[in-house]
Coordinates of C-alpha atoms and ligand atoms in Angstrom, one line a residue:
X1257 CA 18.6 14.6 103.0
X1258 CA 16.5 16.4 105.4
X1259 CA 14.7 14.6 108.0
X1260 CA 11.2 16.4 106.5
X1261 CA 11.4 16.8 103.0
X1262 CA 8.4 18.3 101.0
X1263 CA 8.0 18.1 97.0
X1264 CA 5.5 20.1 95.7
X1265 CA 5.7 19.9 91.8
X1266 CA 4.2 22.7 89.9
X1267 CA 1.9 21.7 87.2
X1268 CA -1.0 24.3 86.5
X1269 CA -0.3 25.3 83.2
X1270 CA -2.1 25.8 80.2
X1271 CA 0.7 25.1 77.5
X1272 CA -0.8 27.5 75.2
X1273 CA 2.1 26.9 72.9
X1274 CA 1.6 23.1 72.8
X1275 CA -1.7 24.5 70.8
X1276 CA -3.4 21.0 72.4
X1277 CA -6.5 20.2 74.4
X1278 CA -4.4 17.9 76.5
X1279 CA -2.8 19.2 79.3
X1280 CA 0.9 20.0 79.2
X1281 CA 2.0 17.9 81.4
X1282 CA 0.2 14.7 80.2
X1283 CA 2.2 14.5 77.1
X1284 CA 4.2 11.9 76.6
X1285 CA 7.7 11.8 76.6
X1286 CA 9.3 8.4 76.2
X1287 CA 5.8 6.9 76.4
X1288 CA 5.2 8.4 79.8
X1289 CA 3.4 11.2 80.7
X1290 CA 5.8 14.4 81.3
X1291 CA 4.5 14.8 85.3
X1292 CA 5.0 10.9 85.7
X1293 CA 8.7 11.7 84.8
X1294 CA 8.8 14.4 87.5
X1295 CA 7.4 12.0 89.9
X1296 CA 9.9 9.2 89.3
X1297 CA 12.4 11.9 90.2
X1298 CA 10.8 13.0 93.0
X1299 CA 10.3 9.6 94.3
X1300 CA 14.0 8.4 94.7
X1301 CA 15.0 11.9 97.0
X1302 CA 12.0 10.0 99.2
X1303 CA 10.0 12.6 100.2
X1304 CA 7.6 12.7 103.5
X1305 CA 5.2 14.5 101.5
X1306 CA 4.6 14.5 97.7
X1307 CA 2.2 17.5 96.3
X1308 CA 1.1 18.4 92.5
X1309 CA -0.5 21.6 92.4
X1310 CA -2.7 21.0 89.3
X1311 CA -5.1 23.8 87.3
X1312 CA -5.7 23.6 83.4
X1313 CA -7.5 20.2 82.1
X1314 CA -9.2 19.9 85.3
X1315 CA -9.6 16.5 87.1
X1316 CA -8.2 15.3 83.9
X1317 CA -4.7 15.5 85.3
X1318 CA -5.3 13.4 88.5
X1319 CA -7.4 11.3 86.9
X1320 CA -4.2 10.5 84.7
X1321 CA -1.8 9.7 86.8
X1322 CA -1.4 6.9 89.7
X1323 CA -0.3 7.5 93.1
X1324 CA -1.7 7.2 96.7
X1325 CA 1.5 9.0 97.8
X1326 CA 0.2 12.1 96.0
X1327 CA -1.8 15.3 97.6
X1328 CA -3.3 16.7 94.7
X1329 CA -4.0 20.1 95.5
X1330 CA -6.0 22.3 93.1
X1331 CA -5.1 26.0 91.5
X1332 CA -8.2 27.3 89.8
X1333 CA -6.4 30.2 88.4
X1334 CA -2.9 30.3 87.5
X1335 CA -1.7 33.7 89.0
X1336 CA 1.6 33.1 89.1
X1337 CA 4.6 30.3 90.3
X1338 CA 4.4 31.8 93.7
X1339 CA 0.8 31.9 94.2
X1340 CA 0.9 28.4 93.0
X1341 CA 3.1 27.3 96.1
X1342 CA 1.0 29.1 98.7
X1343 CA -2.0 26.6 97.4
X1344 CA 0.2 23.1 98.4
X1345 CA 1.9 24.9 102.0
X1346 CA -0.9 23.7 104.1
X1347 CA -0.2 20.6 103.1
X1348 CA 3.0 20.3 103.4
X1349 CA 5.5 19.4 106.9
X1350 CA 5.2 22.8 109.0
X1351 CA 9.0 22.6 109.4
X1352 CA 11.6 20.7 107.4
X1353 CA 12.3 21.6 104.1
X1354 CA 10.2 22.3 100.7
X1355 CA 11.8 21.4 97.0
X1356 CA 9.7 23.3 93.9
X1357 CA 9.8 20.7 90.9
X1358 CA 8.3 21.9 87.2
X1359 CA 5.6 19.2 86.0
X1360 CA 7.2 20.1 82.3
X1361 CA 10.7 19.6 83.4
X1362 CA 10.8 15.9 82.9
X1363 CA 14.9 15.2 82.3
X1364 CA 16.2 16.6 85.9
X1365 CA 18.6 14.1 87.7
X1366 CA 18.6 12.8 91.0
X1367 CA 21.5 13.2 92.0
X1368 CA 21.6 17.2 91.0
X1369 CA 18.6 17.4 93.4
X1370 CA 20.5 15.5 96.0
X1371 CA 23.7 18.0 95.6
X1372 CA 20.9 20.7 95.5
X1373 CA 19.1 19.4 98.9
X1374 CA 23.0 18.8 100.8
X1375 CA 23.7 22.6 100.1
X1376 CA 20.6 23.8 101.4
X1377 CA 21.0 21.6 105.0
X1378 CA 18.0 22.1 106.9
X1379 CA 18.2 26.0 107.5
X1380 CA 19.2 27.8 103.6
X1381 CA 18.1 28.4 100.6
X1382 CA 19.5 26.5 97.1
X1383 CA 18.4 27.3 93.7
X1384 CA 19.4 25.4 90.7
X1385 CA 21.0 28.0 88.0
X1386 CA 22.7 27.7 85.0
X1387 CA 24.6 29.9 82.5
X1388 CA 22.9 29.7 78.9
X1389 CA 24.4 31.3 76.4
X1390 CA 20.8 32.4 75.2
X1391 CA 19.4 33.6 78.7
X1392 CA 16.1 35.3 77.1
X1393 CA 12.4 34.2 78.9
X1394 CA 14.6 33.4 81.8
X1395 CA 14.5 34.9 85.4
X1396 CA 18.2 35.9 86.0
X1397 CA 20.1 35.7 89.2
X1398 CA 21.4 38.8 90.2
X1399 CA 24.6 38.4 92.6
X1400 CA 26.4 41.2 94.6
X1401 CA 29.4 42.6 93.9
X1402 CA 31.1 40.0 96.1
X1403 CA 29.2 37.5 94.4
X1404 CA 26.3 36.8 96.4
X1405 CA 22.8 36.0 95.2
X1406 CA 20.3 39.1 96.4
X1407 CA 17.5 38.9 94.1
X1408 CA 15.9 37.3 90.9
X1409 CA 14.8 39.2 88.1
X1410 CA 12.6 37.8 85.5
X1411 CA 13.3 39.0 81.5
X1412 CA 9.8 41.2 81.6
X1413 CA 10.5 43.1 84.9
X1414 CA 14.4 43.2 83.8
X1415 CA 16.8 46.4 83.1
X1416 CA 19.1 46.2 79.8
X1417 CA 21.6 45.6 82.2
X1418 CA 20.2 42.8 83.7
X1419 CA 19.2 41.0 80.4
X1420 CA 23.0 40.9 80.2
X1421 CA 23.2 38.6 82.9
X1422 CA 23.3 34.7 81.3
X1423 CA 23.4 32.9 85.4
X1424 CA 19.7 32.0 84.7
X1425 CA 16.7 30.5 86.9
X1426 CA 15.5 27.2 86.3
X1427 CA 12.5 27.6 89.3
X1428 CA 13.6 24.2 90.5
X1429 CA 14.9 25.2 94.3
X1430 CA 14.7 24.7 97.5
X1431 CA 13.5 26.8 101.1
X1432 CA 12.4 25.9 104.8
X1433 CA 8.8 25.1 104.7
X1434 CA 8.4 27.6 107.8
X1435 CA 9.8 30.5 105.7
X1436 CA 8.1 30.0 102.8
X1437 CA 4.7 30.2 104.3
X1438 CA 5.4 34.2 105.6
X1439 CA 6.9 35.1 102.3
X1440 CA 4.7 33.9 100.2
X1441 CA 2.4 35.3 102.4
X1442 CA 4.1 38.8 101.5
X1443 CA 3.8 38.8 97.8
X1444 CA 3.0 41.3 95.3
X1445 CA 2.0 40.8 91.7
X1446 CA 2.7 44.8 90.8
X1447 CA 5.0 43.6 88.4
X1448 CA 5.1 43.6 84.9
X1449 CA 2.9 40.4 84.1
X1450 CA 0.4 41.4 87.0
X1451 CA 2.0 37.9 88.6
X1452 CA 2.6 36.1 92.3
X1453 CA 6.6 35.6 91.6
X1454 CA 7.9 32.6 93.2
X1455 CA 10.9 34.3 92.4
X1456 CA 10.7 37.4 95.1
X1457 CA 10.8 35.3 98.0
X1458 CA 14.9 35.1 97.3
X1459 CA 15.2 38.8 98.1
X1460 CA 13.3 38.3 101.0
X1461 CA 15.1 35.2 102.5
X1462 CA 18.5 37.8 101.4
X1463 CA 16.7 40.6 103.9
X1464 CA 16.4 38.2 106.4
X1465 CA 19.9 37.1 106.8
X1466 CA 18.6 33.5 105.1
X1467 CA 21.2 32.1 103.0
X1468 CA 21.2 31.5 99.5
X1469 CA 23.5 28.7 97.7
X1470 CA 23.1 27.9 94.1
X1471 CA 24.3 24.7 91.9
X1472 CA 24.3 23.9 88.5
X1473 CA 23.0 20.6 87.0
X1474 CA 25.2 18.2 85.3
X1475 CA 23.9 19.1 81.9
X1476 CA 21.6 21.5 80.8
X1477 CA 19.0 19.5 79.4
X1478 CA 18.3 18.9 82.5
X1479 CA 16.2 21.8 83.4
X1480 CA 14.6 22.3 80.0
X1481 CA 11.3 22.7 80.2
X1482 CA 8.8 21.9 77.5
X1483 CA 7.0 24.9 75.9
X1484 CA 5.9 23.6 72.7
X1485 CA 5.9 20.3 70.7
X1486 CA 9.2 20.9 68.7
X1487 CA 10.6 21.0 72.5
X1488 CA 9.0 18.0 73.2
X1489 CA 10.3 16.2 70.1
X1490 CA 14.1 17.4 71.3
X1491 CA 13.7 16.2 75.1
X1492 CA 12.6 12.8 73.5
X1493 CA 15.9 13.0 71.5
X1494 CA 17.8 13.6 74.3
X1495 CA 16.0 10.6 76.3
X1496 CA 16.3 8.1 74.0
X1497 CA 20.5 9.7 73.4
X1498 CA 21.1 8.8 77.0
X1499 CA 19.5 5.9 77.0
X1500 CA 20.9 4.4 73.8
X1501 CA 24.6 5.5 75.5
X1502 CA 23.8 4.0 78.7
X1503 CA 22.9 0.5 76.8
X1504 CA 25.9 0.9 74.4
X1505 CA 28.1 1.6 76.9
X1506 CA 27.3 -1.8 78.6
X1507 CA 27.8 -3.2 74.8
X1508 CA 25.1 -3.5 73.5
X1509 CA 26.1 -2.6 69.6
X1510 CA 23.1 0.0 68.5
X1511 CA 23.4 0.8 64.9
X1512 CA 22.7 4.4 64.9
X1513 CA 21.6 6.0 68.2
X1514 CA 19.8 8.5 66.5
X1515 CA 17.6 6.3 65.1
X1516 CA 16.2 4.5 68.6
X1517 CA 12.9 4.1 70.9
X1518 CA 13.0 3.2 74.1
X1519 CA 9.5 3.8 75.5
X1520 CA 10.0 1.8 78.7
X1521 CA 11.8 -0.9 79.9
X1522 CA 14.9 -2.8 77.1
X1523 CA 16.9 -4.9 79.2
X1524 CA 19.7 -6.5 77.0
X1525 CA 22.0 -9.6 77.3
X1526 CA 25.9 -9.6 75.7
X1527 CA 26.3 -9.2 71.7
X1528 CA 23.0 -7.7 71.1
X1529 CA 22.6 -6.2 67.6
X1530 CA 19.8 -3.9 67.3
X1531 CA 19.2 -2.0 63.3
X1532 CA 17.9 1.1 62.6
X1533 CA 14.3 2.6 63.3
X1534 CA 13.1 0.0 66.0
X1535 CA 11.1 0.9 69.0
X1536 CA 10.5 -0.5 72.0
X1537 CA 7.5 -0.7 74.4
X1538 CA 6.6 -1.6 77.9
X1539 CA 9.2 -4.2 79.0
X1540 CA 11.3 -6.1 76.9
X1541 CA 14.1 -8.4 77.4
X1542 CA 16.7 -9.0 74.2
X1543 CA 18.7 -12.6 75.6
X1544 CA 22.3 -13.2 74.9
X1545 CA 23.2 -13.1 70.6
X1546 CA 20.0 -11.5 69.7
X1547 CA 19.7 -9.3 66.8
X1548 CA 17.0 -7.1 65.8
X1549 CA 16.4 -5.8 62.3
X1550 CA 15.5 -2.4 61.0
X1551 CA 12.2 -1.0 61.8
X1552 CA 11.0 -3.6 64.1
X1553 CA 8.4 -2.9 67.0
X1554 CA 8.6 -5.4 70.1
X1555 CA 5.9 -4.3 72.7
X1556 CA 6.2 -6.5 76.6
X1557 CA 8.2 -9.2 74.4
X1558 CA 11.2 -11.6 75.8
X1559 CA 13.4 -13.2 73.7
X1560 CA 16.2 -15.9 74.5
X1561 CA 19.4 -16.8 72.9
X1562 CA 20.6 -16.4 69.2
X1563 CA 17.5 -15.3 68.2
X1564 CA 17.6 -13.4 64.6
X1565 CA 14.2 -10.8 64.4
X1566 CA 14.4 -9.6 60.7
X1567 CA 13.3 -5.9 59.3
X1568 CA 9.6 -4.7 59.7
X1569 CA 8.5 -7.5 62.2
X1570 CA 5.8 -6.3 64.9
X1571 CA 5.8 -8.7 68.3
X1572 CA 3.3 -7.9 71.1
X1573 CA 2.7 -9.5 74.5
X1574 CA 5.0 -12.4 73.1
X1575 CA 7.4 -14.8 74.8
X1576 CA 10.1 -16.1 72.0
X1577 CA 12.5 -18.9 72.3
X1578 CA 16.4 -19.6 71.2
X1579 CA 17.8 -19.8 68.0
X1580 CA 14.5 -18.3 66.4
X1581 CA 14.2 -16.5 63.0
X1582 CA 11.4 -14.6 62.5
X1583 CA 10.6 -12.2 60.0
X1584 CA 11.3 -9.8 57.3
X1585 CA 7.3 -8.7 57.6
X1586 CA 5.8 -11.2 60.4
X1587 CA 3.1 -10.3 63.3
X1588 CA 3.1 -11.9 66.8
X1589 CA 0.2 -10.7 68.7
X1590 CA -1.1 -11.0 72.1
X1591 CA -0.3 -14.5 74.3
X1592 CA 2.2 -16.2 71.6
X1593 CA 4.8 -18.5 73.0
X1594 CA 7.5 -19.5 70.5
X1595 CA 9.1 -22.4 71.3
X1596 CA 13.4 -22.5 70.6
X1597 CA 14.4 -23.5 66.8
X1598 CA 10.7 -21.8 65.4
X1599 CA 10.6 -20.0 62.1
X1600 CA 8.1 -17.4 61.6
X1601 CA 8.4 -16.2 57.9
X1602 CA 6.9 -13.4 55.8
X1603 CA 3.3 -11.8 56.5
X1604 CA 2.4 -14.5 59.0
X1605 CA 0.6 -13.7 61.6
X1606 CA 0.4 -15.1 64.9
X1607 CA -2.0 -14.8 67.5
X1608 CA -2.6 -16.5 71.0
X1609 CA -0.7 -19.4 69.7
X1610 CA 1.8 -21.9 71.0
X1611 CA 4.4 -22.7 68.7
X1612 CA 6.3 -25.8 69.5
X1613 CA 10.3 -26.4 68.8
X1614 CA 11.4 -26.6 65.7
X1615 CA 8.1 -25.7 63.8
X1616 CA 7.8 -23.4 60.4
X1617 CA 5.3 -21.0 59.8
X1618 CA 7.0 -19.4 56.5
X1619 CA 4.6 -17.9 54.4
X1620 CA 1.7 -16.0 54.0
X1621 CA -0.3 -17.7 57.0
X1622 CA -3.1 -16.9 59.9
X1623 CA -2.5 -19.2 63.0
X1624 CA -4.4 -18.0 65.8
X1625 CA -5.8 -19.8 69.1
X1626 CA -3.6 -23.0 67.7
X1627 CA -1.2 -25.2 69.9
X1628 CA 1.2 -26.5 67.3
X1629 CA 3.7 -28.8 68.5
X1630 CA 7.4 -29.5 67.8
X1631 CA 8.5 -30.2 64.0
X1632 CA 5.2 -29.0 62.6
X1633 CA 5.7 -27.1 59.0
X1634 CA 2.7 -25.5 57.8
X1635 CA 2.6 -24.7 54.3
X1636 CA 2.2 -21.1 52.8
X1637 CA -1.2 -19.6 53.3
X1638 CA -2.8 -22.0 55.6
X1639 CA -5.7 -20.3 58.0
X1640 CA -6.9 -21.4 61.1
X1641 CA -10.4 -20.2 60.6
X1642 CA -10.9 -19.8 64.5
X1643 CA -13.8 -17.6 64.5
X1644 CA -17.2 -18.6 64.0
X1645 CA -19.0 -14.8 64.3
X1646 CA -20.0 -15.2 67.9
X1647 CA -17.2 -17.4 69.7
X1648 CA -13.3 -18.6 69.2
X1649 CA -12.1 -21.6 69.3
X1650 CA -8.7 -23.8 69.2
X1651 CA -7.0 -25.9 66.6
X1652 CA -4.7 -28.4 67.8
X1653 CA -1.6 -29.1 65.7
X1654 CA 0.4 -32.4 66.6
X1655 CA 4.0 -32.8 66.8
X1656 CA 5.7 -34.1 63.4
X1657 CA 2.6 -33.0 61.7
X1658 CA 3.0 -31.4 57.6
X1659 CA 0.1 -28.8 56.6
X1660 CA 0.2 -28.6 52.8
X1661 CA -0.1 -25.1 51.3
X1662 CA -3.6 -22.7 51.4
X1663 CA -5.1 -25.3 54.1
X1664 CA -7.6 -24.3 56.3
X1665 CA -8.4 -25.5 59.6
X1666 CA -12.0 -24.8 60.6
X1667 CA -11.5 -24.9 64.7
X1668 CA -12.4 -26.6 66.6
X1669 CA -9.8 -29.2 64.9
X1670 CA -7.0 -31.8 66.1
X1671 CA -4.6 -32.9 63.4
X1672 CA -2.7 -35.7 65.5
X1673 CA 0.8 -36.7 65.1
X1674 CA 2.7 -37.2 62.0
X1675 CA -0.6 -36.3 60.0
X1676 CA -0.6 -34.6 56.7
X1677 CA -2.6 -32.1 55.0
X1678 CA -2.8 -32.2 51.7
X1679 CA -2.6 -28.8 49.8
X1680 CA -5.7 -26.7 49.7
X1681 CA -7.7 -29.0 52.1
X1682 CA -10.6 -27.6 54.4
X1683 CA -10.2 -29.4 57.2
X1684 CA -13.2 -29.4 59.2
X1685 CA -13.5 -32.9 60.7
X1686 CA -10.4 -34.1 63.1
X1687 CA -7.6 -35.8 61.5
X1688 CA -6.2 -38.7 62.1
X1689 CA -2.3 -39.4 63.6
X1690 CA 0.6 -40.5 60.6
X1691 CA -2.5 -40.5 57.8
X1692 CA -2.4 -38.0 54.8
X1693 CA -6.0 -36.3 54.9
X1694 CA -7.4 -34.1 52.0
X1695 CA -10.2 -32.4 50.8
X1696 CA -10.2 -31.1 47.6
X1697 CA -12.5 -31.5 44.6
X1698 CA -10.5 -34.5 42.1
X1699 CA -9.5 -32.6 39.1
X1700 CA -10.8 -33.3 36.1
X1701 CA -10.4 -32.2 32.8
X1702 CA -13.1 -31.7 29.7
X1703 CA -11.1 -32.5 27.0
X1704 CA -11.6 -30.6 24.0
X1705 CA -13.5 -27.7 25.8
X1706 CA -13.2 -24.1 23.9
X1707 CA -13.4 -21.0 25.5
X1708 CA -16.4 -18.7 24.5
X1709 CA -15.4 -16.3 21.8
X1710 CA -16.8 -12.8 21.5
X1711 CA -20.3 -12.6 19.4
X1712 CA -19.6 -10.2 16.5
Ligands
LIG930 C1 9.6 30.7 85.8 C2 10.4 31.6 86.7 C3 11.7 32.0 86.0 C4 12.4 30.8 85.5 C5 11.5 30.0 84.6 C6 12.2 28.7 84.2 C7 8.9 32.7 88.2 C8 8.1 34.0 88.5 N1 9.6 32.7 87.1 O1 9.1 31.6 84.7 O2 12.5 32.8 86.9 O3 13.6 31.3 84.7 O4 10.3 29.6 85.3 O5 11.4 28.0 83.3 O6 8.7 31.8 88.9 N2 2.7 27.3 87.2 C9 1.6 27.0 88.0 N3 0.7 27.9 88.3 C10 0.9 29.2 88.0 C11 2.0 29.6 87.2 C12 2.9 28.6 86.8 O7 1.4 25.8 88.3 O8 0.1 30.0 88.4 C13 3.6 26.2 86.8 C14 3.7 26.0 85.3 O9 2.7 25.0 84.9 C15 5.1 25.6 85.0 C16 5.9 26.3 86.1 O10 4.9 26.7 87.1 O11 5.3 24.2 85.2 C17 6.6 27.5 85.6 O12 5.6 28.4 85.1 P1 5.9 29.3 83.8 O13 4.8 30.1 83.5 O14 6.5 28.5 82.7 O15 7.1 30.2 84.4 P2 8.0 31.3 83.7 O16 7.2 32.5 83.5 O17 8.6 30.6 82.5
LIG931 CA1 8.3 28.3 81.4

């Protein structure tokens, strides 16, 4: 690596094509914006200086994005790649060397920009090519007889000739700082898009005796650049392709790879099982033995040993034990602990809640701001009405306890140990520890009673 690297990533786009009032760059790919990808990259070749030359959207773009290590430096109008440089050189080292990055090429690797960085030295000139078999848009490399790179031509400015060529430019490359602040200096836009071409300062660093390498990247996806949203949609499929193969090839078994969402962090134990359709957020953590069923969504969630998560279950900000089952349709929300052994059935939702070891929540149930012990089983459709308009408060469930079906629990409530509810109680009032407590109207019946007939 040189000893004064440089990275100035070129982000003052418009993204006419992404037909969006966002700027390009601040779409997100993987759940991240596009940029924030660049940066990561960037990042890890450890750069002395760190520079995003930003234009369309306005402030919007470093108001987006977090980073003290990042010199923000503005292009009011986009006149071209290599006008777009010349705005970040004063910031950058005065000698050492400067790497161009594309804000919209989000899938580069770091170690093609290491290879890339090791062929320039401290003194050359490397550009990242690669042969497409469809070179069109492209600026192509044009090499001398004896194979030399002398100039690059983009498609507009191009002979038939040279559209031939398929060695294209992906405008990721590399040039002593020094250099680039007289050439730059010396460009022209009489060319056929009235444009400051990055791109001509190869011809000049050829006149000056500076020389040019070239390398390819591993694979080509990694210097496509997003132009539109269908080629945002197929960079995502790429992502979340490599990232299901890195994950399967450390065995975890993923159903269908095509049909997985990883936008941030999955970290997965041995014998993990994950369905069809399931996306994951933020940072999760899947134990030993878990499984996870089709179409599930598990946002900042850990879960430990064994545990089975059945189809269409949505967990958020949720730690979950061993040997759970939860699910087909259940809802953990925010700050839900689930102890080890807990069964969380069919539309139940769970909010805020402590569940202990052991406990049942099968059916059709609302338990929110409750700490519920160990060997608790609350019937279907109980409610802990925890809301009172204005403020929240907590119902406390006791070990051992039994909640009888369609009970509510108006908090603040305590049903102590070994209590039960009987079915279709409002329980309003604590309840005492090993007693049965009801409330419900004695039924009655009028014997004899007719129902109304219709008056002809
Ligand atoms: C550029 C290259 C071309 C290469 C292609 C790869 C030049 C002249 N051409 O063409 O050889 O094959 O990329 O995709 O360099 N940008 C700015 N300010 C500007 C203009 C551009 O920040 O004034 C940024 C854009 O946001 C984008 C990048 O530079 O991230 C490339 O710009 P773009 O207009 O896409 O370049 P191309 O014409 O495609
Ligand atoms: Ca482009």
């Amino acid at each position: 690596m040189p000893p004064s690297l440089s990275v100035v990533i070129l982000a003052a786009g418009k993204g006419t094509r992404m037909y969006s009032d966002l700027p390009k760059v601040l779409h997100p790919l993987a759940g991240r914006a596009l940029l924030d990808h660049v940066l990561t990259t960037a990042r890890g070749l450890k750069p002395k200086r760190l520079c995003v030359v930003y234009g369309y959207g306005g402030d919007t773009v470093p108001n987006s994005i977090a980073g003290e290590d990042i010199t923000w430096v503005p292009q009011a109008e986009q006149l071209g790649t290599g006008h777009a440089l010349q705005q970040a050189l004063p910031h950058l080292n005065a000698t050492g060397q400067t790497l161009v990055l594309y804000g919209d090429v989000p899938l580069t690797r770091e170690d093609t920009l290491v290879r890339l960085l090791d062929l320039a030295g401290s003194d050359k000139m490397a550009l990242l090519t690669a042969e497409f078999p469809d070179p069109a848009g492209y600026g192509r490399i044009v090499r001398s007889a004896d194979g030399r790179v002398e100039r690059i031509v983009e498609q507009k400015d191009a002979t038939d000739a040279e559209r031939q060529i398929r060695e294209i430019n992906t405008g990721i490359l590399v040039a002593p700082s020094a250099k680039l602040v007289s050439w730059l200096g010396q460009l022209k836009n009489d060319n056929a898009q009235g444009e400051y071409y990055l791109t001509d300062t190869i011809a000049m660093a050829v006149s000056e005796g500076v020389p040019v390498k070239t390398s390819h990247p591993h694979a080509a996806w990694e210097v496509l650049g997003v132009n539109s949203k269908l080629q945002l949609a197929e960079l995502e499929r790429i992502y979340q392709r490599n990232y299901a193969e890195q994950l399967a090839n450390r065995g975890v078994m993923i159903l269908d790879p095509a049909r997985f969402d990883v936008r941030g962090e999955l970290d997965c134990g041995r014998d993990v099982v994950i369905d069809v359709n399931c996306v994951f957020e933020g940072k999760v953590a899947l134990a030993n033995n878990v499984s996870i069923g089709a179409h599930c969504v598990l946002k900042n969630v850990t879960v430990a040993e064994g545990t089975k998560i059945q189809p269409f279950s949505h967990i958020e900000d949720a730690q979950i034990g061993g040997n759970c089952r939860i699910g087909p349709f259940s809802r953990i929300r925010p700050g839900t602990t689930l102890a080890t052994d807990s069964h969380i059935g069919n539309f139940v939702e769970i909010k805020n809640s402590q569940i202990g070891a052991g406990s049942k929540v099968n059916h059709l149930s609302y338990v929110g701001d409750a700490t519920v012990g160990s060997k608790v089983n609350i019937g279907a459709g109980t409610i802990t009405c925890n809301y009172d308009g204005a403020n929240k408060y907590r119902t406390v469930i006791e070990d051992e306890v039994f909640i009888g079906s369609a009970t509510q629990l108006v908090a603040p409530v305590t049903v102590g140990k070994g209590a039960t509810i009987g079915a279709g109680s409002t329980i309003t009032r604590d309840a005492p520890a090993g007693e049965l407590t009801i409330s419900r109207v004695k039924q009655f019946t009028i014997t004899g009673w007719t129902r109304p007939a219709k008056k002809k």
